[in-house]
Each structure stands twice: as structure tokens, then as C-alpha cells.
PDB file of C-alpha atoms in Angstrom:
ATOM      1  CA  UNK A   1    -121.384  -5.034  58.602  1.00 43.00           C
ATOM      2  CA  UNK A   2    -124.883  -4.832  59.861  1.00 43.00           C
ATOM      3  CA  UNK A   3    -124.437  -7.996  62.021  1.00 43.00           C
ATOM      4  CA  UNK A   4    -121.935  -6.045  63.599  1.00 42.00           C
ATOM      5  CA  UNK A   5    -123.390  -3.143  64.242  1.00 43.00           C
ATOM      6  CA  UNK A   6    -126.750  -4.670  65.544  1.00 44.00           C
ATOM      7  CA  UNK A   7    -124.579  -6.677  67.817  1.00 46.00           C
ATOM      8  CA  UNK A   8    -123.218  -3.871  69.045  1.00 43.00           C
ATOM      9  CA  UNK A   9    -126.239  -1.921  69.514  1.00 44.00           C
ATOM     10  CA  UNK A  10    -127.681  -4.686  71.811  1.00 54.00           C
ATOM     11  CA  UNK A  11    -124.719  -5.514  73.639  1.00 54.00           C
ATOM     12  CA  UNK A  12    -124.966  -8.948  72.492  1.00 66.00           C
ATOM     13  CA  UNK A  13    -121.709 -11.011  74.429  1.00 77.00           C
ATOM     14  CA  UNK A  14    -120.560 -14.269  72.142  1.00 83.00           C
ATOM     15  CA  UNK A  15    -119.430 -16.970  74.245  1.00 89.00           C
ATOM     16  CA  UNK A  16    -115.963 -17.709  73.434  1.00 91.00           C
ATOM     17  CA  UNK A  17    -113.973 -21.016  74.552  1.00 93.00           C
ATOM     18  CA  UNK A  18    -110.242 -20.646  76.042  1.00 93.00           C
ATOM     19  CA  UNK A  19    -109.635 -23.249  73.506  1.00 94.00           C
ATOM     20  CA  UNK A  20    -110.448 -25.622  70.645  1.00 96.00           C
ATOM     21  CA  UNK A  21    -109.581 -29.421  69.924  1.00 95.00           C
ATOM     22  CA  UNK A  22    -108.615 -30.653  66.710  1.00 95.00           C
ATOM     23  CA  UNK A  23    -109.629 -34.205  66.391  1.00 90.00           C
ATOM     24  CA  UNK A  24    -108.010 -35.328  63.373  1.00 87.00           C
ATOM     25  CA  UNK A  25    -108.277 -38.937  62.156  1.00 88.00           C
ATOM     26  CA  UNK A  26    -110.969 -40.967  63.614  1.00 85.00           C
ATOM     27  CA  UNK A  27    -110.292 -45.030  63.995  1.00 84.00           C
ATOM     28  CA  UNK A  28    -107.604 -45.372  61.955  1.00 85.00           C
ATOM     29  CA  UNK A  29    -104.549 -47.015  63.723  1.00 86.00           C
ATOM     30  CA  UNK A  30    -100.931 -45.946  62.744  1.00 85.00           C
ATOM     31  CA  UNK A  31    -102.128 -42.696  61.039  1.00 87.00           C
ATOM     32  CA  UNK A  32     -98.710 -40.837  62.243  1.00 87.00           C
ATOM     33  CA  UNK A  33     -97.214 -42.522  59.370  1.00 90.00           C
ATOM     34  CA  UNK A  34     -99.764 -40.084  57.476  1.00 91.00           C
ATOM     35  CA  UNK A  35     -97.983 -36.897  58.566  1.00 90.00           C
ATOM     36  CA  UNK A  36     -94.823 -37.801  58.587  1.00 91.00           C
ATOM     37  CA  UNK A  37     -95.568 -38.381  54.597  1.00 93.00           C
ATOM     38  CA  UNK A  38     -96.610 -35.273  54.862  1.00 92.00           C
ATOM     39  CA  UNK A  39     -93.964 -33.387  56.340  1.00 93.00           C
ATOM     40  CA  UNK A  40     -91.577 -35.506  53.620  1.00 94.00           C
ATOM     41  CA  UNK A  41     -93.834 -33.632  51.229  1.00 94.00           C
ATOM     42  CA  UNK A  42     -93.547 -30.281  52.888  1.00 95.00           C
ATOM     43  CA  UNK A  43     -89.465 -30.633  52.872  1.00 95.00           C
ATOM     44  CA  UNK A  44     -89.387 -31.703  49.115  1.00 94.00           C
ATOM     45  CA  UNK A  45     -91.813 -28.140  48.298  1.00 95.00           C
ATOM     46  CA  UNK A  46     -89.772 -25.655  50.449  1.00 95.00           C
ATOM     47  CA  UNK A  47     -86.508 -27.111  48.479  1.00 94.00           C
ATOM     48  CA  UNK A  48     -88.621 -26.864  45.316  1.00 92.00           C
ATOM     49  CA  UNK A  49     -90.462 -23.340  45.459  1.00 94.00           C
ATOM     50  CA  UNK A  50     -87.275 -21.740  46.966  1.00 94.00           C
ATOM     51  CA  UNK A  51     -84.305 -22.944  44.394  1.00 91.00           C
ATOM     52  CA  UNK A  52     -87.281 -21.838  41.684  1.00 90.00           C
ATOM     53  CA  UNK A  53     -87.613 -18.318  43.646  1.00 92.00           C
ATOM     54  CA  UNK A  54     -83.941 -18.166  43.928  1.00 91.00           C
ATOM     55  CA  UNK A  55     -83.210 -19.133  40.212  1.00 89.00           C
ATOM     56  CA  UNK A  56     -85.450 -16.229  39.210  1.00 89.00           C
ATOM     57  CA  UNK A  57     -84.388 -13.878  41.383  1.00 90.00           C
ATOM     58  CA  UNK A  58     -80.818 -14.554  39.840  1.00 88.00           C
ATOM     59  CA  UNK A  59     -81.203 -14.885  36.070  1.00 84.00           C
ATOM     60  CA  UNK A  60     -81.728 -11.032  34.879  1.00 83.00           C
ATOM     61  CA  UNK A  61     -83.430 -13.165  31.801  1.00 83.00           C
ATOM     62  CA  UNK A  62     -86.060 -14.474  33.726  1.00 85.00           C
ATOM     63  CA  UNK A  63     -87.887 -11.015  33.935  1.00 84.00           C
ATOM     64  CA  UNK A  64     -90.971 -11.324  31.836  1.00 89.00           C
ATOM     65  CA  UNK A  65     -94.413 -11.160  33.077  1.00 91.00           C
ATOM     66  CA  UNK A  66     -94.795 -14.949  32.580  1.00 89.00           C
ATOM     67  CA  UNK A  67     -92.507 -15.268  35.029  1.00 91.00           C
ATOM     68  CA  UNK A  68     -93.225 -12.589  37.950  1.00 93.00           C
ATOM     69  CA  UNK A  69     -96.369 -15.200  37.885  1.00 93.00           C
ATOM     70  CA  UNK A  70     -94.009 -18.312  38.607  1.00 91.00           C
ATOM     71  CA  UNK A  71     -92.601 -16.453  41.337  1.00 93.00           C
ATOM     72  CA  UNK A  72     -95.959 -15.648  43.022  1.00 96.00           C
ATOM     73  CA  UNK A  73     -97.001 -18.976  42.204  1.00 93.00           C
ATOM     74  CA  UNK A  74     -93.972 -20.587  44.218  1.00 94.00           C
ATOM     75  CA  UNK A  75     -94.072 -17.679  47.088  1.00 96.00           C
ATOM     76  CA  UNK A  76     -97.277 -18.582  47.868  1.00 96.00           C
ATOM     77  CA  UNK A  77     -97.221 -22.165  47.302  1.00 95.00           C
ATOM     78  CA  UNK A  78     -93.737 -21.736  49.968  1.00 95.00           C
ATOM     79  CA  UNK A  79     -95.947 -19.742  52.276  1.00 96.00           C
ATOM     80  CA  UNK A  80     -99.193 -22.279  52.305  1.00 95.00           C
ATOM     81  CA  UNK A  81     -97.221 -25.330  53.264  1.00 94.00           C
ATOM     82  CA  UNK A  82     -95.105 -23.452  55.939  1.00 95.00           C
ATOM     83  CA  UNK A  83     -98.124 -21.891  57.172  1.00 94.00           C
ATOM     84  CA  UNK A  84    -100.170 -25.311  57.518  1.00 93.00           C
ATOM     85  CA  UNK A  85     -97.517 -28.337  57.705  1.00 93.00           C
ATOM     86  CA  UNK A  86     -95.082 -27.372  60.444  1.00 94.00           C
ATOM     87  CA  UNK A  87     -98.639 -26.908  62.159  1.00 93.00           C
ATOM     88  CA  UNK A  88    -100.241 -29.989  61.763  1.00 92.00           C
ATOM     89  CA  UNK A  89     -97.304 -31.840  62.598  1.00 91.00           C
ATOM     90  CA  UNK A  90     -96.541 -30.416  65.601  1.00 92.00           C
ATOM     91  CA  UNK A  91    -100.395 -31.196  66.486  1.00 92.00           C
ATOM     92  CA  UNK A  92    -100.189 -34.602  65.611  1.00 91.00           C
ATOM     93  CA  UNK A  93     -97.314 -35.939  65.700  1.00 88.00           C
ATOM     94  CA  UNK A  94     -95.771 -34.181  69.244  1.00 90.00           C
ATOM     95  CA  UNK A  95     -99.658 -34.384  70.570  1.00 88.00           C
ATOM     96  CA  UNK A  96    -100.853 -30.719  71.350  1.00 91.00           C
ATOM     97  CA  UNK A  97    -104.581 -30.978  69.830  1.00 93.00           C
ATOM     98  CA  UNK A  98    -105.444 -27.866  72.052  1.00 95.00           C
ATOM     99  CA  UNK A  99    -105.260 -24.619  70.573  1.00 95.00           C
ATOM    100  CA  UNK A 100    -106.139 -21.478  71.672  1.00 96.00           C
ATOM    101  CA  UNK A 101    -109.577 -19.432  70.272  1.00 96.00           C
ATOM    102  CA  UNK A 102    -107.648 -16.799  68.799  1.00 95.00           C
ATOM    103  CA  UNK A 103    -104.308 -18.510  67.537  1.00 96.00           C
ATOM    104  CA  UNK A 104    -107.379 -21.074  65.763  1.00 96.00           C
ATOM    105  CA  UNK A 105    -108.399 -17.568  64.245  1.00 96.00           C
ATOM    106  CA  UNK A 106    -104.762 -17.022  63.268  1.00 96.00           C
ATOM    107  CA  UNK A 107    -104.102 -20.388  61.818  1.00 96.00           C
ATOM    108  CA  UNK A 108    -107.054 -19.957  60.001  1.00 96.00           C
ATOM    109  CA  UNK A 109    -106.771 -16.711  58.019  1.00 97.00           C
ATOM    110  CA  UNK A 110    -103.065 -17.551  56.606  1.00 96.00           C
ATOM    111  CA  UNK A 111    -104.224 -20.908  55.870  1.00 95.00           C
ATOM    112  CA  UNK A 112    -107.475 -19.770  54.060  1.00 96.00           C
ATOM    113  CA  UNK A 113    -105.938 -16.637  52.523  1.00 97.00           C
ATOM    114  CA  UNK A 114    -102.468 -18.876  50.845  1.00 96.00           C
ATOM    115  CA  UNK A 115    -105.262 -21.278  49.913  1.00 94.00           C
ATOM    116  CA  UNK A 116    -106.915 -19.324  47.931  1.00 95.00           C
ATOM    117  CA  UNK A 117    -104.150 -17.546  46.515  1.00 96.00           C
ATOM    118  CA  UNK A 118    -103.185 -20.966  44.754  1.00 94.00           C
ATOM    119  CA  UNK A 119    -106.299 -21.398  43.009  1.00 94.00           C
ATOM    120  CA  UNK A 120    -106.284 -17.336  41.618  1.00 96.00           C
ATOM    121  CA  UNK A 121    -102.440 -18.089  40.694  1.00 94.00           C
ATOM    122  CA  UNK A 122    -103.191 -20.774  38.439  1.00 93.00           C
ATOM    123  CA  UNK A 123    -106.055 -18.341  36.819  1.00 95.00           C
ATOM    124  CA  UNK A 124    -102.932 -15.901  36.130  1.00 95.00           C
ATOM    125  CA  UNK A 125    -100.832 -18.771  34.875  1.00 91.00           C
ATOM    126  CA  UNK A 126    -104.103 -19.550  32.520  1.00 92.00           C
ATOM    127  CA  UNK A 127    -104.125 -16.181  31.510  1.00 94.00           C
ATOM    128  CA  UNK A 128    -100.578 -15.994  30.653  1.00 91.00           C
ATOM    129  CA  UNK A 129    -100.715 -19.752  28.532  1.00 88.00           C
ATOM    130  CA  UNK A 130    -103.927 -18.511  26.488  1.00 90.00           C
ATOM    131  CA  UNK A 131    -102.677 -15.211  25.789  1.00 91.00           C
ATOM    132  CA  UNK A 132     -99.573 -16.480  24.557  1.00 87.00           C
ATOM    133  CA  UNK A 133    -101.197 -19.538  22.204  1.00 85.00           C
ATOM    134  CA  UNK A 134    -103.913 -17.664  21.227  1.00 85.00           C
ATOM    135  CA  UNK A 135    -101.847 -14.347  20.049  1.00 86.00           C
ATOM    136  CA  UNK A 136     -98.373 -15.322  19.810  1.00 83.00           C
ATOM    137  CA  UNK A 137     -97.452 -12.558  17.523  1.00 85.00           C
ATOM    138  CA  UNK A 138     -98.980  -9.934  19.616  1.00 86.00           C
ATOM    139  CA  UNK A 139     -98.014 -11.576  23.340  1.00 88.00           C
ATOM    140  CA  UNK A 140     -95.664  -9.150  24.491  1.00 88.00           C
ATOM    141  CA  UNK A 141     -97.971  -6.068  23.896  1.00 90.00           C
ATOM    142  CA  UNK A 142    -101.167  -7.385  25.246  1.00 91.00           C
ATOM    143  CA  UNK A 143     -99.169  -9.143  28.750  1.00 93.00           C
ATOM    144  CA  UNK A 144     -97.089  -6.613  30.019  1.00 93.00           C
ATOM    145  CA  UNK A 145     -95.680  -6.649  33.519  1.00 93.00           C
ATOM    146  CA  UNK A 146     -98.163  -3.779  34.890  1.00 95.00           C
ATOM    147  CA  UNK A 147    -101.147  -6.144  33.758  1.00 95.00           C
ATOM    148  CA  UNK A 148     -99.641  -9.002  35.425  1.00 96.00           C
ATOM    149  CA  UNK A 149     -98.768  -7.378  38.848  1.00 96.00           C
ATOM    150  CA  UNK A 150    -101.937  -5.914  38.713  1.00 97.00           C
ATOM    151  CA  UNK A 151    -103.953  -8.717  38.400  1.00 97.00           C
ATOM    152  CA  UNK A 152    -101.722 -10.589  40.940  1.00 97.00           C
ATOM    153  CA  UNK A 153    -102.231  -7.544  43.495  1.00 97.00           C
ATOM    154  CA  UNK A 154    -106.091  -7.528  42.592  1.00 98.00           C
ATOM    155  CA  UNK A 155    -106.500 -11.364  43.630  1.00 98.00           C
ATOM    156  CA  UNK A 156    -104.080 -10.847  46.933  1.00 98.00           C
ATOM    157  CA  UNK A 157    -106.643  -7.717  47.761  1.00 98.00           C
ATOM    158  CA  UNK A 158    -109.953 -10.381  46.696  1.00 97.00           C
ATOM    159  CA  UNK A 159    -108.140 -13.330  48.841  1.00 97.00           C
ATOM    160  CA  UNK A 160    -107.376 -11.491  52.086  1.00 97.00           C
ATOM    161  CA  UNK A 161    -111.010  -9.341  51.943  1.00 97.00           C
ATOM    162  CA  UNK A 162    -113.249 -12.919  51.647  1.00 97.00           C
ATOM    163  CA  UNK A 163    -110.579 -14.424  54.537  1.00 97.00           C
ATOM    164  CA  UNK A 164    -110.951 -11.346  56.833  1.00 97.00           C
ATOM    165  CA  UNK A 165    -114.980 -11.018  56.286  1.00 97.00           C
ATOM    166  CA  UNK A 166    -115.503 -15.188  57.062  1.00 96.00           C
ATOM    167  CA  UNK A 167    -112.995 -14.968  59.876  1.00 96.00           C
ATOM    168  CA  UNK A 168    -113.394 -11.729  61.267  1.00 94.00           C
ATOM    169  CA  UNK A 169    -116.582 -10.303  60.259  1.00 94.00           C
ATOM    170  CA  UNK A 170    -118.422 -13.162  60.882  1.00 95.00           C
ATOM    171  CA  UNK A 171    -116.723 -16.384  62.432  1.00 95.00           C
ATOM    172  CA  UNK A 172    -116.795 -14.261  65.501  1.00 94.00           C
ATOM    173  CA  UNK A 173    -120.377 -13.547  65.583  1.00 93.00           C
ATOM    174  CA  UNK A 174    -120.692 -17.065  67.025  1.00 94.00           C
ATOM    175  CA  UNK A 175    -120.999 -18.514  70.558  1.00 94.00           C
ATOM    176  CA  UNK A 176    -119.058 -22.017  71.410  1.00 93.00           C
ATOM    177  CA  UNK A 177    -121.194 -22.836  73.902  1.00 88.00           C
ATOM    178  CA  UNK A 178    -121.532 -26.979  73.612  1.00 84.00           C
ATOM    179  CA  UNK A 179    -118.745 -28.558  71.196  1.00 90.00           C
ATOM    180  CA  UNK A 180    -115.228 -27.176  71.281  1.00 94.00           C
ATOM    181  CA  UNK A 181    -113.860 -30.426  68.743  1.00 94.00           C
ATOM    182  CA  UNK A 182    -112.907 -29.320  65.246  1.00 94.00           C
ATOM    183  CA  UNK A 183    -113.611 -32.752  63.298  1.00 89.00           C
ATOM    184  CA  UNK A 184    -110.457 -31.565  61.015  1.00 90.00           C
ATOM    185  CA  UNK A 185    -106.683 -32.068  60.878  1.00 91.00           C
ATOM    186  CA  UNK A 186    -106.589 -27.946  61.605  1.00 93.00           C
ATOM    187  CA  UNK A 187    -108.712 -25.048  62.120  1.00 94.00           C
ATOM    188  CA  UNK A 188    -111.043 -25.554  59.148  1.00 92.00           C
ATOM    189  CA  UNK A 189    -113.806 -23.346  58.314  1.00 92.00           C
ATOM    190  CA  UNK A 190    -116.518 -25.438  57.838  1.00 89.00           C
ATOM    191  CA  UNK A 191    -116.479 -27.661  60.795  1.00 90.00           C
ATOM    192  CA  UNK A 192    -115.739 -24.730  63.053  1.00 94.00           C
ATOM    193  CA  UNK A 193    -119.261 -22.337  62.096  1.00 94.00           C
ATOM    194  CA  UNK A 194    -121.145 -25.938  62.463  1.00 92.00           C
ATOM    195  CA  UNK A 195    -120.300 -25.997  66.028  1.00 93.00           C
ATOM    196  CA  UNK A 196    -121.723 -22.449  66.827  1.00 92.00           C
ATOM    197  CA  UNK A 197    -124.855 -22.790  68.795  1.00 91.00           C
ATOM    198  CA  UNK A 198    -126.385 -19.826  68.190  1.00 91.00           C
ATOM    199  CA  UNK A 199    -127.611 -18.452  63.694  1.00 91.00           C
ATOM    200  CA  UNK A 200    -124.899 -19.747  61.482  1.00 92.00           C
ATOM    201  CA  UNK A 201    -127.026 -19.097  58.221  1.00 94.00           C
ATOM    202  CA  UNK A 202    -124.711 -15.645  57.789  1.00 95.00           C
ATOM    203  CA  UNK A 203    -121.728 -17.970  58.077  1.00 95.00           C
ATOM    204  CA  UNK A 204    -123.254 -20.675  55.655  1.00 93.00           C
ATOM    205  CA  UNK A 205    -124.287 -18.351  53.174  1.00 95.00           C
ATOM    206  CA  UNK A 206    -121.269 -16.406  52.967  1.00 96.00           C
ATOM    207  CA  UNK A 207    -119.224 -19.441  52.871  1.00 93.00           C
ATOM    208  CA  UNK A 208    -121.460 -20.609  49.848  1.00 91.00           C
ATOM    209  CA  UNK A 209    -120.721 -17.330  47.690  1.00 95.00           C
ATOM    210  CA  UNK A 210    -116.515 -17.252  48.665  1.00 95.00           C
ATOM    211  CA  UNK A 211    -116.172 -20.898  47.298  1.00 92.00           C
ATOM    212  CA  UNK A 212    -118.068 -19.709  43.942  1.00 93.00           C
ATOM    213  CA  UNK A 213    -115.952 -16.910  44.083  1.00 95.00           C
ATOM    214  CA  UNK A 214    -112.557 -18.978  45.030  1.00 94.00           C
ATOM    215  CA  UNK A 215    -112.800 -22.367  43.101  1.00 93.00           C
ATOM    216  CA  UNK A 216    -115.814 -21.939  40.991  1.00 93.00           C
ATOM    217  CA  UNK A 217    -115.226 -18.630  39.038  1.00 95.00           C
ATOM    218  CA  UNK A 218    -111.210 -20.013  38.656  1.00 95.00           C
ATOM    219  CA  UNK A 219    -112.120 -23.596  37.678  1.00 93.00           C
ATOM    220  CA  UNK A 220    -114.343 -22.266  35.156  1.00 95.00           C
ATOM    221  CA  UNK A 221    -111.787 -19.752  33.343  1.00 95.00           C
ATOM    222  CA  UNK A 222    -108.845 -22.042  33.315  1.00 93.00           C
ATOM    223  CA  UNK A 223    -111.234 -24.842  32.002  1.00 92.00           C
ATOM    224  CA  UNK A 224    -112.060 -21.919  29.423  1.00 94.00           C
ATOM    225  CA  UNK A 225    -108.938 -21.018  28.757  1.00 92.00           C
ATOM    226  CA  UNK A 226    -107.669 -24.549  27.726  1.00 88.00           C
ATOM    227  CA  UNK A 227    -110.843 -25.328  25.909  1.00 89.00           C
ATOM    228  CA  UNK A 228    -108.983 -22.008  23.394  1.00 89.00           C
ATOM    229  CA  UNK A 229    -105.900 -23.658  23.961  1.00 84.00           C
ATOM    230  CA  UNK A 230    -106.924 -26.894  22.843  1.00 82.00           C
ATOM    231  CA  UNK A 231    -108.841 -25.444  19.676  1.00 83.00           C
ATOM    232  CA  UNK A 232    -105.547 -23.166  18.968  1.00 82.00           C
ATOM    233  CA  UNK A 233    -103.393 -26.541  18.794  1.00 78.00           C
ATOM    234  CA  UNK A 234    -105.684 -28.070  17.055  1.00 78.00           C
ATOM    235  CA  UNK A 235    -104.634 -26.225  13.962  1.00 77.00           C
ATOM    236  CA  UNK A 236    -100.952 -27.089  14.423  1.00 69.00           C
ATOM    237  CA  UNK A 237    -100.513 -28.663  11.148  1.00 61.00           C
ATOM    238  CA  UNK A 238     -97.994 -32.190  12.090  1.00 71.00           C
ATOM    239  CA  UNK A 239     -99.453 -34.807  14.544  1.00 73.00           C
ATOM    240  CA  UNK A 240     -95.896 -34.610  16.353  1.00 75.00           C
ATOM    241  CA  UNK A 241     -96.383 -31.380  17.370  1.00 71.00           C
ATOM    242  CA  UNK A 242     -99.902 -31.513  18.308  1.00 71.00           C
ATOM    243  CA  UNK A 243     -98.880 -34.727  20.432  1.00 72.00           C
ATOM    244  CA  UNK A 244     -95.572 -32.814  22.054  1.00 69.00           C
ATOM    245  CA  UNK A 245     -97.817 -29.656  22.866  1.00 69.00           C
ATOM    246  CA  UNK A 246    -100.477 -31.552  24.234  1.00 71.00           C
ATOM    247  CA  UNK A 247     -98.236 -33.420  26.572  1.00 69.00           C
ATOM    248  CA  UNK A 248     -96.977 -30.321  27.861  1.00 67.00           C
ATOM    249  CA  UNK A 249    -100.016 -29.230  29.064  1.00 74.00           C
ATOM    250  CA  UNK A 250    -101.203 -32.824  30.391  1.00 75.00           C
ATOM    251  CA  UNK A 251     -98.993 -32.432  33.508  1.00 72.00           C
ATOM    252  CA  UNK A 252    -100.302 -28.540  33.970  1.00 77.00           C
ATOM    253  CA  UNK A 253    -104.247 -30.123  33.443  1.00 82.00           C
ATOM    254  CA  UNK A 254    -103.268 -33.038  36.007  1.00 80.00           C
ATOM    255  CA  UNK A 255    -102.364 -29.972  38.739  1.00 81.00           C
ATOM    256  CA  UNK A 256    -105.682 -28.528  38.396  1.00 86.00           C
ATOM    257  CA  UNK A 257    -107.364 -31.796  39.454  1.00 86.00           C
ATOM    258  CA  UNK A 258    -105.332 -32.537  42.037  1.00 84.00           C
ATOM    259  CA  UNK A 259    -106.436 -28.936  43.443  1.00 88.00           C
ATOM    260  CA  UNK A 260    -109.630 -28.358  42.689  1.00 90.00           C
ATOM    261  CA  UNK A 261    -111.285 -31.609  42.308  1.00 86.00           C
ATOM    262  CA  UNK A 262    -111.003 -32.478  46.190  1.00 86.00           C
ATOM    263  CA  UNK A 263    -111.913 -29.036  47.577  1.00 84.00           C
ATOM    264  CA  UNK A 264    -115.152 -29.347  45.147  1.00 82.00           C
ATOM    265  CA  UNK A 265    -115.739 -33.044  46.584  1.00 81.00           C
ATOM    266  CA  UNK A 266    -115.082 -31.823  49.811  1.00 80.00           C
ATOM    267  CA  UNK A 267    -117.006 -28.074  49.805  1.00 75.00           C
ATOM    268  CA  UNK A 268    -120.237 -29.480  47.551  1.00 76.00           C
ATOM    269  CA  UNK A 269    -120.662 -32.897  50.472  1.00 74.00           C
ATOM    270  CA  UNK A 270    -119.329 -31.489  53.328  1.00 64.00           C
ATOM    271  CA  UNK A 271    -121.947 -31.550  55.791  1.00 65.00           C
ATOM    272  CA  UNK A 272    -122.554 -35.251  54.650  1.00 75.00           C
ATOM    273  CA  UNK A 273    -118.985 -36.713  54.184  1.00 80.00           C
ATOM    274  CA  UNK A 274    -116.865 -38.764  56.984  1.00 82.00           C
ATOM    275  CA  UNK A 275    -114.667 -36.601  58.609  1.00 84.00           C
ATOM    276  CA  UNK A 276    -111.569 -39.117  57.981  1.00 86.00           C
ATOM    277  CA  UNK A 277    -112.767 -38.621  54.118  1.00 85.00           C
ATOM    278  CA  UNK A 278    -112.782 -34.788  54.001  1.00 83.00           C
ATOM    279  CA  UNK A 279    -108.979 -34.718  56.003  1.00 88.00           C
ATOM    280  CA  UNK A 280    -107.775 -36.547  53.284  1.00 88.00           C
ATOM    281  CA  UNK A 281    -109.623 -34.753  50.827  1.00 86.00           C
ATOM    282  CA  UNK A 282    -108.318 -31.282  52.075  1.00 87.00           C
ATOM    283  CA  UNK A 283    -104.915 -32.601  53.166  1.00 89.00           C
ATOM    284  CA  UNK A 284    -103.925 -34.009  49.675  1.00 86.00           C
ATOM    285  CA  UNK A 285    -105.048 -30.855  47.798  1.00 86.00           C
ATOM    286  CA  UNK A 286    -103.143 -28.573  49.921  1.00 89.00           C
ATOM    287  CA  UNK A 287     -99.821 -30.298  50.445  1.00 90.00           C
ATOM    288  CA  UNK A 288     -99.165 -32.298  47.258  1.00 90.00           C
ATOM    289  CA  UNK A 289     -99.678 -29.154  44.606  1.00 91.00           C
ATOM    290  CA  UNK A 290     -97.037 -26.932  46.178  1.00 93.00           C
ATOM    291  CA  UNK A 291     -94.522 -30.273  45.220  1.00 92.00           C
ATOM    292  CA  UNK A 292     -95.601 -30.648  42.130  1.00 90.00           C
ATOM    293  CA  UNK A 293     -95.560 -26.957  41.070  1.00 87.00           C
ATOM    294  CA  UNK A 294     -91.941 -26.164  40.820  1.00 87.00           C
ATOM    295  CA  UNK A 295     -91.805 -29.672  38.777  1.00 84.00           C
ATOM    296  CA  UNK A 296     -94.392 -29.731  36.109  1.00 80.00           C
ATOM    297  CA  UNK A 297     -94.806 -25.676  36.142  1.00 69.00           C
ATOM    298  CA  UNK A 298     -91.534 -24.487  35.960  1.00 68.00           C
ATOM    299  CA  UNK A 299     -88.816 -27.121  35.948  1.00 62.00           C
ATOM    300  CA  UNK A 300     -90.347 -28.581  32.816  1.00 67.00           C
ATOM    301  CA  UNK A 301     -89.538 -25.118  31.374  1.00 74.00           C
ATOM    302  CA  UNK A 302     -86.745 -24.859  28.846  1.00 74.00           C
ATOM    303  CA  UNK A 303     -85.425 -21.401  30.445  1.00 78.00           C
ATOM    304  CA  UNK A 304     -85.592 -22.214  34.151  1.00 79.00           C
ATOM    305  CA  UNK A 305     -83.841 -25.556  32.909  1.00 76.00           C
ATOM    306  CA  UNK A 306     -81.138 -23.386  31.131  1.00 79.00           C
ATOM    307  CA  UNK A 307     -80.639 -20.851  34.044  1.00 81.00           C
ATOM    308  CA  UNK A 308     -80.343 -23.348  36.524  1.00 77.00           C
ATOM    309  CA  UNK A 309     -77.562 -25.349  34.261  1.00 78.00           C
ATOM    310  CA  UNK A 310     -76.340 -21.556  33.810  1.00 80.00           C
ATOM    311  CA  UNK A 311     -76.293 -20.570  37.518  1.00 77.00           C
ATOM    312  CA  UNK A 312     -74.444 -24.353  38.322  1.00 77.00           C
ATOM    313  CA  UNK A 313     -71.680 -24.184  35.742  1.00 75.00           C
ATOM    314  CA  UNK A 314     -70.858 -20.486  37.224  1.00 73.00           C
ATOM    315  CA  UNK A 315     -70.817 -21.783  40.637  1.00 68.00           C
ATOM    316  CA  UNK A 316     -68.565 -24.723  39.748  1.00 65.00           C
ATOM    317  CA  UNK A 317     -66.470 -22.411  37.824  1.00 68.00           C
ATOM    318  CA  UNK A 318     -65.875 -19.874  40.553  1.00 64.00           C
ATOM    319  CA  UNK A 319     -65.303 -22.335  43.109  1.00 62.00           C
ATOM    320  CA  UNK A 320     -62.423 -24.206  40.935  1.00 61.00           C
ATOM    321  CA  UNK A 321     -60.974 -20.535  40.219  1.00 61.00           C
ATOM    322  CA  UNK A 322     -61.101 -20.372  44.179  1.00 63.00           C
ATOM    323  CA  UNK A 323     -58.557 -23.152  44.632  1.00 61.00           C
ATOM    324  CA  UNK A 324     -56.080 -22.098  42.207  1.00 57.00           C
TER     325      UNK A 324
END
């Protein structure tokens, strides 16, 4: 806020270009097929997450706090994929590399808000899971609808606030008087603020702090929660039950790794890694989880399977009744 007031008082004029250029991959032939692959992943993500949302909405038995979190996960994944992949496909398959200044900031705001919410959703689901395992007899008393909705609302407000500060509060205070080429596959915050020709120290400092909040704290909480779950599962009497429980959570942990490891790699070494490595890491960690979440987090759940079968049987029965 002090930066904004100082700029207003001193009547500082910021140099804002008419457009930015998204560079994409550098020196890789036939890279268009990679974006076709991302488009295929996007279609699967839309179908899967839409199906999950429909099932939870139609089945009144799936109104527990857990499925509020699951619905929010599917909703966020759907929006996250839709805010990123169609625009990326438009840029690189139809050669629309130029994007206006305001459109680029808007694109960045929605992408980063929804990517942040993906991490926070994993925190909510981990919290629900650890409470169910550690306190099975008191779970319904401890984890209420109000608590889960409060957590989800808080994380949405936190994600929006952090990204607004980064984009509107700080990025708009930079002047772009040299290059306008963003070395990424979308309006990426790191490569973009490094193009500023005035002091970008506040941007760098806030980006580091935001990463700790968005990636560091959630990852630490999730790892801690799974340690607690592992400790609780170790007390299960039979070996077969322990193996069965472990297999259930292996898929969840793999999704956590797919999401967090590429982001951690990119943002720890963002200033030194090759732009191509950054693009591959970020595109995988943003495109794959929305496609895999409906499969691993939801469709392996017995309640969802039963609800889906019930809805399909009801639909088939109604069609037969209509014919006769």
C-alpha cells in the first residue's frame, strides 16, 4: 500500500506495453503435438470433474462434509483447466502469441488463483482424512459442514487476496521498457516481473512469501497428516488390512507429488532453469491433477461408485418405462 501511495504522490508514470508475446518452447520441433496432448487431457478433466459434480449434486446421500470438499475440488479443477488450457491451445495451435497487457494480467489472476486453490483443496481433504482416521468415533462431531465450508471460504479469500496483491498491487507498479517476450507458455508471474526495468525487489520478496503460504505450508501439513495416518494405520491388527489401507493412500500421495514437486522445483530454481524445463514442469503439474483427481480421489470411493451405478440404473429404467 505504501508503494501505491508513494507512486501516486510522486506522480510516477509506469511504462505499460500494448501487448506481451508468449514465447513458449524454444528450439523444439513438432511441439504442437504436446499442446494437442494437453487438449486431450483437458477434455478428460472436464468430463471427469463434471461427472463428479453432477453425481454429488443429484445424490442427497453425498452431502457429508467430505463431499463438500470433494465437490469444491472438482469445481476448482474444472475452472483451473478451463482458465488455462483453452487459452494455451489458442496461443500455440492457432499462433495467437500476442496478448494485450490487461488480458495478460486477467489471465494471470485467474490461473494463479485457481492453481493456489488446488493446493488448498488438498489441505482440506487431508484434514478431513486425518480426522476420520485419528478420531473415527468423534469424526461427525469434530468435522461439521460449517467447519469445512469455513475452511473452503477462508482458502478462497486467501488465494484471491494473495494473487490480487501480486498482480494488481505489485505487478502494475512495474515499467516494461525493454523486452515484452514472456518466456513461458502463459502469462507467468516470475518471467513477467523479471522483465520490469524498474526495481522489482517487492515483487520478488512477495512472490517468495506467497510461495511459502501456497506451497510450503500446505505441503508440510499434508506430509504431517499422512505421517499421522501412517502411524494410525500401523496399529491395525492384520497385515492384509494395513496393505489394503496403504494402497488406498498411495494414489493420493502420488497426486500430491505430481502437484507439488514440479512447482517446488520450478520456484526454487526459477531464475536458473531453462525456460523449456519450466514450461514442461508447470504444464504437467497444472494439467494432470485435474484429470487424475476424479479418478483417484473420487471414483475409487465406494459411495461415489454406488451413487453412479444407482443414477445410471434409474436413467435406464426411466428410458425403458418411456418406451413401453
